[in-house]
């Protein structure tokens, strides 16, 4: 939620649903029995194309409305027969069924997002129902407490003490939505790495320690390899040493100084030395507990090697010819152009280069159009025209 700073983010012990409680509904429910549904809580529409109902009196209109209310009341009664005190629906709940739920003391939550009700059903041990004729065939979710909380300026619902054990929600706060999106992506990446670490428990030293060790091993092996393969191995070792530089740059420290200290530490035999980004110095990764998942490290190296190999396999680059514009001759000049092409010496002279630099800087944006751009590239735009255009813009 926007507002506050990233330091205000926290881990909440419970499942948080970004929805409000309806009007007249209880604000707190203990020992909740939850029915999660995806059903329409409005009058059923006639599904025959072009069907109409004609009446000749208001009494018959009232009778139709009473029949619709009776049908909706019967549907709410079926839902109440499940023995629940909380009803969470994917679709809207209109005023009349909401009123009936309030009279029966059932908390009704409408228009919950689909991902939200799927996660809620999973953590509470329930199922998403769409029909209510057989209560025994539907699993009801349970939790110890449902209460309304306020995060920033928004009201939300928290389901705590869920049936499946422990469920938690990460509440991110930030000054802007852009900052929140960046924090969410970083958190998602961290959770993905943790998930892979749980599945594959093998880890390696972090902080650039592993990359330096691999680079040293490759450098020691390269002299014994004949031919050009040794050059490729040396280039790969140099690429590995760039990863500690990237870590230091991302941390906002002097990468040249830190990487030099790191290489000196490994040269002294400190094989567990790495970059500690909390203090901005070289530290013992084993003592600090800074480790990385082996599976993620392998994937990074494989992806980088495949990308480099793909680039090296490119034999040549085909450059597309410039598109011929309407009214332009085959040689690139325009019929209305009365000036002669510039000589090669004048083409590389300072005024022409200055014109192109001014165009890139946006100084000639008002008078330097696409046609003149083509004329400049083809050497048919005179220096006098540029002087007049540039002079008028500079005076403005």
mmCIF file of C-alpha atoms in Angstrom:
data_model
loop_
_atom_site.group_PDB
_atom_site.id
_atom_site.type_symbol
_atom_site.label_atom_id
_atom_site.label_comp_id
_atom_site.label_asym_id
_atom_site.label_seq_id
_atom_site.Cartn_x
_atom_site.Cartn_y
_atom_site.Cartn_z
ATOM 1 C CA UNK A 1 0.000 0.000 0.000
ATOM 2 C CA UNK A 2 1.295 3.426 -0.933
ATOM 3 C CA UNK A 3 2.194 5.628 2.003
ATOM 4 C CA UNK A 4 4.961 5.632 4.572
ATOM 5 C CA UNK A 5 8.381 4.231 3.759
ATOM 6 C CA UNK A 6 9.869 0.819 3.060
ATOM 7 C CA UNK A 7 10.909 0.611 6.715
ATOM 8 C CA UNK A 8 7.202 0.501 7.606
ATOM 9 C CA UNK A 9 6.802 -2.844 5.789
ATOM 10 C CA UNK A 10 6.141 -5.810 8.040
ATOM 11 C CA UNK A 11 5.141 -9.474 8.168
ATOM 12 C CA UNK A 12 1.586 -10.018 9.404
ATOM 13 C CA UNK A 13 0.688 -13.342 10.996
ATOM 14 C CA UNK A 14 -2.510 -13.961 9.089
ATOM 15 C CA UNK A 15 -4.063 -13.876 5.639
ATOM 16 C CA UNK A 16 -5.037 -10.332 4.594
ATOM 17 C CA UNK A 17 -7.831 -9.845 2.064
ATOM 18 C CA UNK A 18 -8.066 -6.429 0.418
ATOM 19 C CA UNK A 19 -11.817 -6.047 0.926
ATOM 20 C CA UNK A 20 -14.218 -4.177 3.182
ATOM 21 C CA UNK A 21 -17.081 -5.508 5.280
ATOM 22 C CA UNK A 22 -20.572 -4.729 3.997
ATOM 23 C CA UNK A 23 -22.962 -2.258 5.589
ATOM 24 C CA UNK A 24 -24.496 -3.547 8.817
ATOM 25 C CA UNK A 25 -22.189 -6.583 8.919
ATOM 26 C CA UNK A 26 -20.356 -7.687 12.078
ATOM 27 C CA UNK A 27 -16.838 -6.232 12.260
ATOM 28 C CA UNK A 28 -15.339 -9.148 14.164
ATOM 29 C CA UNK A 29 -16.071 -12.883 14.004
ATOM 30 C CA UNK A 30 -14.489 -15.491 16.285
ATOM 31 C CA UNK A 31 -14.306 -19.216 15.502
ATOM 32 C CA UNK A 32 -15.298 -18.425 11.945
ATOM 33 C CA UNK A 33 -16.742 -20.968 9.551
ATOM 34 C CA UNK A 34 -16.177 -19.652 6.058
ATOM 35 C CA UNK A 35 -17.940 -20.516 2.820
ATOM 36 C CA UNK A 36 -15.977 -19.352 -0.226
ATOM 37 C CA UNK A 37 -18.176 -19.122 -3.328
ATOM 38 C CA UNK A 38 -18.269 -17.912 -6.897
ATOM 39 C CA UNK A 39 -21.958 -17.359 -7.604
ATOM 40 C CA UNK A 40 -24.297 -14.599 -8.708
ATOM 41 C CA UNK A 41 -26.273 -13.004 -5.875
ATOM 42 C CA UNK A 42 -28.702 -11.172 -8.151
ATOM 43 C CA UNK A 43 -32.004 -12.147 -9.750
ATOM 44 C CA UNK A 44 -31.548 -14.832 -12.379
ATOM 45 C CA UNK A 45 -31.797 -13.434 -15.888
ATOM 46 C CA UNK A 46 -33.975 -15.018 -18.568
ATOM 47 C CA UNK A 47 -31.481 -16.632 -20.937
ATOM 48 C CA UNK A 48 -33.808 -16.737 -23.962
ATOM 49 C CA UNK A 49 -32.752 -14.166 -26.546
ATOM 50 C CA UNK A 50 -35.431 -11.533 -27.143
ATOM 51 C CA UNK A 51 -37.739 -12.755 -24.359
ATOM 52 C CA UNK A 52 -39.958 -10.136 -22.728
ATOM 53 C CA UNK A 53 -42.572 -10.036 -20.014
ATOM 54 C CA UNK A 54 -45.622 -7.852 -20.593
ATOM 55 C CA UNK A 55 -47.957 -6.858 -17.782
ATOM 56 C CA UNK A 56 -51.058 -4.696 -17.744
ATOM 57 C CA UNK A 57 -51.000 -3.569 -14.111
ATOM 58 C CA UNK A 58 -48.588 -2.559 -11.355
ATOM 59 C CA UNK A 59 -49.875 -5.389 -9.203
ATOM 60 C CA UNK A 60 -48.381 -7.900 -11.601
ATOM 61 C CA UNK A 61 -45.070 -6.012 -11.582
ATOM 62 C CA UNK A 62 -45.084 -6.229 -7.801
ATOM 63 C CA UNK A 63 -45.863 -9.934 -8.036
ATOM 64 C CA UNK A 64 -42.853 -10.471 -10.321
ATOM 65 C CA UNK A 65 -40.593 -8.599 -7.896
ATOM 66 C CA UNK A 66 -41.929 -10.636 -4.977
ATOM 67 C CA UNK A 67 -41.219 -13.846 -6.894
ATOM 68 C CA UNK A 68 -37.647 -12.711 -7.580
ATOM 69 C CA UNK A 69 -37.129 -11.824 -3.908
ATOM 70 C CA UNK A 70 -38.535 -15.167 -2.826
ATOM 71 C CA UNK A 71 -36.131 -16.956 -5.162
ATOM 72 C CA UNK A 72 -33.166 -14.961 -3.842
ATOM 73 C CA UNK A 73 -34.251 -15.530 -0.241
ATOM 74 C CA UNK A 74 -34.401 -19.269 -0.888
ATOM 75 C CA UNK A 75 -30.828 -19.146 -2.229
ATOM 76 C CA UNK A 76 -29.621 -17.263 0.849
ATOM 77 C CA UNK A 77 -31.405 -19.802 3.066
ATOM 78 C CA UNK A 78 -29.520 -22.607 1.326
ATOM 79 C CA UNK A 79 -26.242 -20.817 2.004
ATOM 80 C CA UNK A 80 -27.175 -20.250 5.650
ATOM 81 C CA UNK A 81 -27.968 -23.967 6.044
ATOM 82 C CA UNK A 82 -24.237 -24.669 5.752
ATOM 83 C CA UNK A 83 -23.913 -23.421 9.338
ATOM 84 C CA UNK A 84 -21.495 -20.619 8.454
ATOM 85 C CA UNK A 85 -20.939 -17.183 9.930
ATOM 86 C CA UNK A 86 -18.846 -15.759 7.048
ATOM 87 C CA UNK A 87 -19.666 -15.786 3.331
ATOM 88 C CA UNK A 88 -16.992 -14.693 0.826
ATOM 89 C CA UNK A 89 -18.200 -14.324 -2.761
ATOM 90 C CA UNK A 90 -16.249 -13.713 -5.955
ATOM 91 C CA UNK A 91 -19.148 -11.765 -7.461
ATOM 92 C CA UNK A 92 -21.299 -8.905 -6.207
ATOM 93 C CA UNK A 93 -23.808 -9.275 -3.387
ATOM 94 C CA UNK A 94 -26.752 -6.965 -3.890
ATOM 95 C CA UNK A 95 -28.722 -5.095 -1.248
ATOM 96 C CA UNK A 96 -31.502 -7.588 -0.599
ATOM 97 C CA UNK A 97 -29.316 -10.689 -0.026
ATOM 98 C CA UNK A 98 -26.884 -8.551 1.978
ATOM 99 C CA UNK A 99 -29.770 -7.514 4.212
ATOM 100 C CA UNK A 100 -30.758 -11.143 4.777
ATOM 101 C CA UNK A 101 -27.162 -12.059 5.669
ATOM 102 C CA UNK A 102 -27.095 -9.204 8.198
ATOM 103 C CA UNK A 103 -30.301 -10.413 9.809
ATOM 104 C CA UNK A 104 -28.825 -13.885 10.200
ATOM 105 C CA UNK A 105 -25.557 -12.540 11.672
ATOM 106 C CA UNK A 106 -23.445 -13.712 8.725
ATOM 107 C CA UNK A 107 -20.525 -11.579 7.581
ATOM 108 C CA UNK A 108 -20.874 -11.138 3.806
ATOM 109 C CA UNK A 109 -17.819 -10.155 1.734
ATOM 110 C CA UNK A 110 -18.435 -9.379 -1.920
ATOM 111 C CA UNK A 111 -16.399 -8.977 -5.104
ATOM 112 C CA UNK A 112 -13.209 -10.586 -3.799
ATOM 113 C CA UNK A 113 -10.553 -11.062 -6.464
ATOM 114 C CA UNK A 114 -10.148 -14.562 -7.860
ATOM 115 C CA UNK A 115 -6.572 -15.022 -6.638
ATOM 116 C CA UNK A 116 -7.680 -13.832 -3.209
ATOM 117 C CA UNK A 117 -10.457 -16.393 -2.821
ATOM 118 C CA UNK A 118 -8.211 -19.175 -4.131
ATOM 119 C CA UNK A 119 -5.558 -18.364 -1.524
ATOM 120 C CA UNK A 120 -8.218 -17.932 1.171
ATOM 121 C CA UNK A 121 -9.745 -21.315 0.380
ATOM 122 C CA UNK A 122 -6.292 -22.904 0.479
ATOM 123 C CA UNK A 123 -5.223 -21.457 3.851
ATOM 124 C CA UNK A 124 -8.594 -22.021 5.554
ATOM 125 C CA UNK A 125 -8.988 -25.565 4.249
ATOM 126 C CA UNK A 126 -12.175 -24.824 2.308
ATOM 127 C CA UNK A 127 -13.410 -25.198 -1.246
ATOM 128 C CA UNK A 128 -14.835 -22.729 -3.747
ATOM 129 C CA UNK A 129 -18.526 -23.555 -4.178
ATOM 130 C CA UNK A 130 -20.932 -22.532 -6.932
ATOM 131 C CA UNK A 131 -24.009 -24.620 -6.026
ATOM 132 C CA UNK A 132 -25.576 -24.997 -2.589
ATOM 133 C CA UNK A 133 -28.040 -27.872 -2.890
ATOM 134 C CA UNK A 134 -25.839 -30.382 -1.043
ATOM 135 C CA UNK A 135 -24.043 -28.916 2.011
ATOM 136 C CA UNK A 136 -22.268 -32.196 2.782
ATOM 137 C CA UNK A 137 -20.411 -32.108 -0.547
ATOM 138 C CA UNK A 138 -18.694 -28.756 0.152
ATOM 139 C CA UNK A 139 -15.721 -28.324 2.495
ATOM 140 C CA UNK A 140 -16.094 -25.348 4.847
ATOM 141 C CA UNK A 141 -13.052 -23.258 5.754
ATOM 142 C CA UNK A 142 -12.217 -22.377 9.340
ATOM 143 C CA UNK A 143 -10.145 -19.824 11.231
ATOM 144 C CA UNK A 144 -10.029 -18.516 14.788
ATOM 145 C CA UNK A 145 -10.606 -14.832 14.098
ATOM 146 C CA UNK A 146 -11.765 -12.496 11.337
ATOM 147 C CA UNK A 147 -11.310 -8.807 12.030
ATOM 148 C CA UNK A 148 -11.111 -5.523 10.193
ATOM 149 C CA UNK A 149 -7.742 -3.763 10.197
ATOM 150 C CA UNK A 150 -6.529 -0.448 8.795
ATOM 151 C CA UNK A 151 -3.346 -0.226 6.699
ATOM 152 C CA UNK A 152 -2.569 3.357 5.809
ATOM 153 C CA UNK A 153 -5.956 4.759 4.887
ATOM 154 C CA UNK A 154 -7.526 1.508 3.655
ATOM 155 C CA UNK A 155 -9.656 -0.988 5.551
ATOM 156 C CA UNK A 156 -8.915 -4.677 5.057
ATOM 157 C CA UNK A 157 -9.811 -8.049 6.527
ATOM 158 C CA UNK A 158 -7.398 -10.322 8.364
ATOM 159 C CA UNK A 159 -7.989 -14.058 8.781
ATOM 160 C CA UNK A 160 -5.805 -15.328 11.625
ATOM 161 C CA UNK A 161 -5.503 -18.761 13.215
ATOM 162 C CA UNK A 162 -6.219 -20.606 9.983
ATOM 163 C CA UNK A 163 -6.958 -24.306 9.846
ATOM 164 C CA UNK A 164 -3.992 -25.391 7.716
ATOM 165 C CA UNK A 165 -1.416 -24.173 10.240
ATOM 166 C CA UNK A 166 0.516 -20.980 9.605
ATOM 167 C CA UNK A 167 -0.322 -18.374 6.984
ATOM 168 C CA UNK A 168 1.199 -14.919 6.773
ATOM 169 C CA UNK A 169 1.079 -11.843 4.581
ATOM 170 C CA UNK A 170 3.858 -9.421 3.699
ATOM 171 C CA UNK A 171 2.647 -5.813 3.871
ATOM 172 C CA UNK A 172 4.799 -3.531 1.717
ATOM 173 C CA UNK A 173 4.710 0.228 2.264
ATOM 174 C CA UNK A 174 6.351 2.853 0.110
ATOM 175 C CA UNK A 175 6.158 6.452 -0.984
ATOM 176 C CA UNK A 176 5.003 5.651 -4.541
ATOM 177 C CA UNK A 177 3.591 2.814 -6.595
ATOM 178 C CA UNK A 178 6.834 2.638 -8.617
ATOM 179 C CA UNK A 179 8.821 2.001 -5.442
ATOM 180 C CA UNK A 180 6.293 -0.610 -4.323
ATOM 181 C CA UNK A 181 6.537 -2.419 -7.672
ATOM 182 C CA UNK A 182 10.328 -2.568 -7.379
ATOM 183 C CA UNK A 183 10.082 -3.865 -3.804
ATOM 184 C CA UNK A 184 7.534 -6.482 -4.842
ATOM 185 C CA UNK A 185 9.761 -7.755 -7.650
ATOM 186 C CA UNK A 186 12.767 -7.938 -5.322
ATOM 187 C CA UNK A 187 10.725 -9.785 -2.708
ATOM 188 C CA UNK A 188 9.409 -12.194 -5.330
ATOM 189 C CA UNK A 189 12.954 -12.974 -6.509
ATOM 190 C CA UNK A 190 14.104 -13.549 -2.928
ATOM 191 C CA UNK A 191 11.198 -15.904 -2.227
ATOM 192 C CA UNK A 192 11.891 -17.798 -5.455
ATOM 193 C CA UNK A 193 15.530 -18.304 -4.419
ATOM 194 C CA UNK A 194 14.444 -19.482 -0.967
ATOM 195 C CA UNK A 195 12.012 -21.928 -2.549
ATOM 196 C CA UNK A 196 14.754 -23.386 -4.721
ATOM 197 C CA UNK A 197 17.061 -23.570 -1.709
ATOM 198 C CA UNK A 198 14.485 -25.568 0.221
ATOM 199 C CA UNK A 199 14.086 -27.989 -2.695
ATOM 200 C CA UNK A 200 17.846 -28.182 -3.361
ATOM 201 C CA UNK A 201 19.708 -27.545 -0.132
ATOM 202 C CA UNK A 202 23.215 -27.260 -1.637
ATOM 203 C CA UNK A 203 24.698 -23.765 -1.248
ATOM 204 C CA UNK A 204 27.922 -21.910 -2.068
ATOM 205 C CA UNK A 205 29.637 -18.852 -0.617
ATOM 206 C CA UNK A 206 28.118 -15.516 -1.598
ATOM 207 C CA UNK A 207 29.472 -12.003 -1.888
ATOM 208 C CA UNK A 208 31.575 -12.782 -4.977
ATOM 209 C CA UNK A 209 33.644 -15.391 -3.141
ATOM 210 C CA UNK A 210 32.628 -18.242 -5.437
ATOM 211 C CA UNK A 211 33.313 -16.236 -8.599
ATOM 212 C CA UNK A 212 36.846 -15.352 -7.496
ATOM 213 C CA UNK A 213 37.582 -18.985 -6.620
ATOM 214 C CA UNK A 214 36.302 -20.170 -10.010
ATOM 215 C CA UNK A 215 38.352 -17.493 -11.804
ATOM 216 C CA UNK A 216 41.504 -18.579 -9.956
ATOM 217 C CA UNK A 217 40.882 -22.221 -10.840
ATOM 218 C CA UNK A 218 40.449 -21.331 -14.527
ATOM 219 C CA UNK A 219 43.601 -19.180 -14.540
ATOM 220 C CA UNK A 220 45.592 -22.053 -13.037
ATOM 221 C CA UNK A 221 44.264 -24.459 -15.667
ATOM 222 C CA UNK A 222 44.614 -22.174 -18.715
ATOM 223 C CA UNK A 223 48.447 -22.445 -19.159
ATOM 224 C CA UNK A 224 48.171 -26.204 -19.588
ATOM 225 C CA UNK A 225 45.582 -25.930 -22.387
ATOM 226 C CA UNK A 226 47.093 -25.597 -25.901
ATOM 227 C CA UNK A 227 45.857 -23.335 -28.660
ATOM 228 C CA UNK A 228 43.146 -20.707 -28.656
ATOM 229 C CA UNK A 229 41.146 -22.503 -25.992
ATOM 230 C CA UNK A 230 43.417 -20.940 -23.399
ATOM 231 C CA UNK A 231 42.383 -17.471 -24.610
ATOM 232 C CA UNK A 232 38.723 -18.376 -24.226
ATOM 233 C CA UNK A 233 39.365 -19.649 -20.708
ATOM 234 C CA UNK A 234 41.148 -16.431 -19.757
ATOM 235 C CA UNK A 235 38.247 -14.377 -21.122
ATOM 236 C CA UNK A 236 35.792 -16.468 -19.103
ATOM 237 C CA UNK A 237 37.858 -15.888 -15.961
ATOM 238 C CA UNK A 238 37.806 -12.129 -16.575
ATOM 239 C CA UNK A 239 34.032 -12.275 -16.955
ATOM 240 C CA UNK A 240 33.718 -14.086 -13.619
ATOM 241 C CA UNK A 241 35.727 -11.368 -11.903
ATOM 242 C CA UNK A 242 33.235 -8.779 -13.124
ATOM 243 C CA UNK A 243 30.482 -10.194 -10.913
ATOM 244 C CA UNK A 244 32.033 -8.868 -7.664
ATOM 245 C CA UNK A 245 32.305 -5.476 -9.393
ATOM 246 C CA UNK A 246 28.580 -5.548 -10.125
ATOM 247 C CA UNK A 247 27.799 -6.484 -6.513
ATOM 248 C CA UNK A 248 29.856 -3.569 -5.210
ATOM 249 C CA UNK A 249 28.326 -1.117 -7.703
ATOM 250 C CA UNK A 250 24.802 -2.184 -6.772
ATOM 251 C CA UNK A 251 25.660 -1.631 -3.116
ATOM 252 C CA UNK A 252 26.845 1.908 -3.849
ATOM 253 C CA UNK A 253 30.501 1.300 -2.952
ATOM 254 C CA UNK A 254 33.797 1.796 -4.781
ATOM 255 C CA UNK A 255 33.996 -1.405 -6.813
ATOM 256 C CA UNK A 256 37.633 -0.951 -7.838
ATOM 257 C CA UNK A 257 38.822 -0.650 -4.237
ATOM 258 C CA UNK A 258 36.695 -3.496 -2.874
ATOM 259 C CA UNK A 259 37.488 -5.959 -5.659
ATOM 260 C CA UNK A 260 41.207 -5.220 -5.314
ATOM 261 C CA UNK A 261 41.003 -5.975 -1.596
ATOM 262 C CA UNK A 262 39.012 -9.141 -2.326
ATOM 263 C CA UNK A 263 41.584 -10.456 -4.805
ATOM 264 C CA UNK A 264 44.390 -9.669 -2.355
ATOM 265 C CA UNK A 265 42.574 -11.586 0.390
ATOM 266 C CA UNK A 266 42.200 -14.651 -1.834
ATOM 267 C CA UNK A 267 45.854 -14.361 -2.839
ATOM 268 C CA UNK A 268 46.741 -14.579 0.870
ATOM 269 C CA UNK A 269 44.803 -17.849 1.092
ATOM 270 C CA UNK A 270 41.550 -16.512 2.604
ATOM 271 C CA UNK A 271 39.306 -18.725 0.494
ATOM 272 C CA UNK A 272 36.081 -17.700 2.276
ATOM 273 C CA UNK A 273 36.570 -13.947 1.760
ATOM 274 C CA UNK A 274 33.765 -12.025 0.052
ATOM 275 C CA UNK A 275 32.091 -8.624 -0.117
ATOM 276 C CA UNK A 276 30.001 -7.625 2.887
ATOM 277 C CA UNK A 277 27.526 -5.051 1.544
ATOM 278 C CA UNK A 278 26.253 -4.159 5.010
ATOM 279 C CA UNK A 279 29.598 -2.673 6.016
ATOM 280 C CA UNK A 280 31.179 -2.071 2.610
ATOM 281 C CA UNK A 281 34.311 -4.115 3.230
ATOM 282 C CA UNK A 282 35.742 -7.600 2.730
ATOM 283 C CA UNK A 283 34.529 -10.160 5.259
ATOM 284 C CA UNK A 284 34.379 -13.870 5.994
ATOM 285 C CA UNK A 285 31.310 -15.216 4.179
ATOM 286 C CA UNK A 286 31.224 -18.402 6.235
ATOM 287 C CA UNK A 287 31.245 -16.509 9.528
ATOM 288 C CA UNK A 288 28.676 -13.988 8.283
ATOM 289 C CA UNK A 289 26.410 -16.717 6.926
ATOM 290 C CA UNK A 290 26.208 -15.190 3.438
ATOM 291 C CA UNK A 291 25.484 -18.043 1.040
ATOM 292 C CA UNK A 292 23.776 -18.545 -2.296
ATOM 293 C CA UNK A 293 21.803 -21.435 -3.729
ATOM 294 C CA UNK A 294 23.908 -23.699 -5.923
ATOM 295 C CA UNK A 295 21.045 -24.209 -8.381
ATOM 296 C CA UNK A 296 20.623 -20.460 -8.906
ATOM 297 C CA UNK A 297 24.376 -20.001 -9.341
ATOM 298 C CA UNK A 298 24.498 -22.745 -11.977
ATOM 299 C CA UNK A 299 21.571 -21.228 -13.846
ATOM 300 C CA UNK A 300 23.236 -17.808 -13.923
ATOM 301 C CA UNK A 301 26.450 -19.238 -15.379
ATOM 302 C CA UNK A 302 24.647 -21.418 -17.924
ATOM 303 C CA UNK A 303 22.476 -18.528 -19.137
ATOM 304 C CA UNK A 304 25.449 -16.154 -19.462
ATOM 305 C CA UNK A 305 27.514 -18.748 -21.332
ATOM 306 C CA UNK A 306 24.653 -19.511 -23.735
ATOM 307 C CA UNK A 307 24.121 -15.807 -24.460
ATOM 308 C CA UNK A 308 27.836 -15.276 -25.159
ATOM 309 C CA UNK A 309 27.969 -18.352 -27.384
ATOM 310 C CA UNK A 310 24.942 -17.161 -29.358
ATOM 311 C CA UNK A 311 26.606 -13.799 -30.015
ATOM 312 C CA UNK A 312 29.885 -15.448 -31.064
ATOM 313 C CA UNK A 313 28.062 -17.671 -33.554
ATOM 314 C CA UNK A 314 26.752 -14.643 -35.473
ATOM 315 C CA UNK A 315 28.612 -14.592 -38.810
ATOM 316 C CA UNK A 316 27.464 -11.243 -40.135
ATOM 317 C CA UNK A 317 24.871 -8.522 -39.662
ATOM 318 C CA UNK A 318 22.462 -7.594 -42.460
ATOM 319 C CA UNK A 319 21.783 -3.872 -42.489
ATOM 320 C CA UNK A 320 18.443 -2.872 -43.984
ATOM 321 C CA UNK A 321 18.465 -0.162 -46.637
ATOM 322 C CA UNK A 322 16.788 3.138 -45.681
ATOM 323 C CA UNK A 323 13.117 3.392 -46.606
ATOM 324 C CA UNK A 324 12.375 5.549 -49.651
ATOM 325 C CA UNK A 325 9.978 8.306 -48.633
ATOM 326 C CA UNK A 326 7.152 9.675 -50.749
ATOM 327 C CA UNK A 327 8.418 12.224 -53.284
ATOM 328 C CA UNK A 328 12.046 11.226 -52.786
ATOM 329 C CA UNK A 329 14.273 10.321 -55.732
ATOM 330 C CA UNK A 330 16.245 7.114 -55.935
ATOM 331 C CA UNK A 331 19.478 8.921 -55.104
ATOM 332 C CA UNK A 332 17.917 10.212 -51.884
ATOM 333 C CA UNK A 333 17.438 13.846 -52.975
ATOM 334 C CA UNK A 334 14.108 15.637 -53.236
ATOM 335 C CA UNK A 335 12.951 17.222 -56.520
ATOM 336 C CA UNK A 336 12.374 20.571 -54.802
ATOM 337 C CA UNK A 337 15.951 20.729 -53.575
ATOM 338 C CA UNK A 338 17.839 23.524 -55.386
ATOM 339 C CA UNK A 339 21.102 23.197 -53.563
ATOM 340 C CA UNK A 340 24.026 21.164 -54.729
ATOM 341 C CA UNK A 341 25.306 18.166 -52.747
ATOM 342 C CA UNK A 342 27.958 18.949 -50.212
ATOM 343 C CA UNK A 343 31.502 17.908 -50.943
ATOM 344 C CA UNK A 344 33.083 15.205 -48.740
ATOM 345 C CA UNK A 345 35.262 17.859 -47.136
ATOM 346 C CA UNK A 346 32.273 20.069 -46.281
ATOM 347 C CA UNK A 347 30.228 17.050 -45.199
ATOM 348 C CA UNK A 348 32.705 16.455 -42.367
ATOM 349 C CA UNK A 349 33.115 20.151 -41.567
ATOM 350 C CA UNK A 350 32.218 21.718 -38.257
ATOM 351 C CA UNK A 351 28.905 23.406 -39.284
ATOM 352 C CA UNK A 352 27.362 20.166 -40.517
ATOM 353 C CA UNK A 353 28.522 18.256 -37.474
ATOM 354 C CA UNK A 354 27.219 21.083 -35.285
ATOM 355 C CA UNK A 355 23.851 20.862 -37.019
ATOM 356 C CA UNK A 356 23.570 17.171 -36.242
ATOM 357 C CA UNK A 357 24.660 17.722 -32.646
ATOM 358 C CA UNK A 358 22.077 20.505 -32.227
ATOM 359 C CA UNK A 359 19.387 18.263 -33.632
ATOM 360 C CA UNK A 360 20.243 15.513 -31.162
ATOM 361 C CA UNK A 361 20.181 18.073 -28.348
ATOM 362 C CA UNK A 362 16.722 19.270 -29.430
ATOM 363 C CA UNK A 363 17.817 22.826 -30.338
ATOM 364 C CA UNK A 364 16.502 22.597 -33.880
ATOM 365 C CA UNK A 365 13.343 20.616 -33.098
ATOM 366 C CA UNK A 366 11.018 23.354 -34.422
ATOM 367 C CA UNK A 367 12.651 23.859 -37.804
ATOM 368 C CA UNK A 368 14.529 20.604 -38.406
ATOM 369 C CA UNK A 369 11.965 18.106 -39.763
ATOM 370 C CA UNK A 370 12.300 14.585 -41.117
ATOM 371 C CA UNK A 371 12.715 15.739 -44.733
ATOM 372 C CA UNK A 372 15.670 17.931 -43.799
ATOM 373 C CA UNK A 373 17.115 15.023 -41.837
ATOM 374 C CA UNK A 374 17.149 12.926 -45.009
ATOM 375 C CA UNK A 375 18.629 15.842 -46.937
ATOM 376 C CA UNK A 376 21.416 16.211 -44.376
ATOM 377 C CA UNK A 377 22.224 12.500 -44.564
ATOM 378 C CA UNK A 378 22.299 12.676 -48.363
ATOM 379 C CA UNK A 379 24.396 15.876 -48.458
ATOM 380 C CA UNK A 380 21.757 18.146 -50.076
ATOM 381 C CA UNK A 381 21.009 20.527 -47.214
ATOM 382 C CA UNK A 382 22.863 23.821 -47.424
ATOM 383 C CA UNK A 383 24.749 25.435 -44.609
ATOM 384 C CA UNK A 384 22.871 28.730 -45.138
ATOM 385 C CA UNK A 385 19.539 27.015 -44.374
ATOM 386 C CA UNK A 386 21.033 25.594 -41.203
ATOM 387 C CA UNK A 387 22.397 29.009 -40.180
ATOM 388 C CA UNK A 388 19.011 30.633 -40.634
ATOM 389 C CA UNK A 389 17.222 27.863 -38.702
ATOM 390 C CA UNK A 390 19.762 27.732 -35.913
ATOM 391 C CA UNK A 391 19.896 31.519 -35.617
ATOM 392 C CA UNK A 392 16.131 31.827 -35.270
ATOM 393 C CA UNK A 393 16.015 29.097 -32.631
ATOM 394 C CA UNK A 394 18.909 30.552 -30.669
ATOM 395 C CA UNK A 395 17.237 33.975 -30.646
ATOM 396 C CA UNK A 396 14.045 32.366 -29.357
#
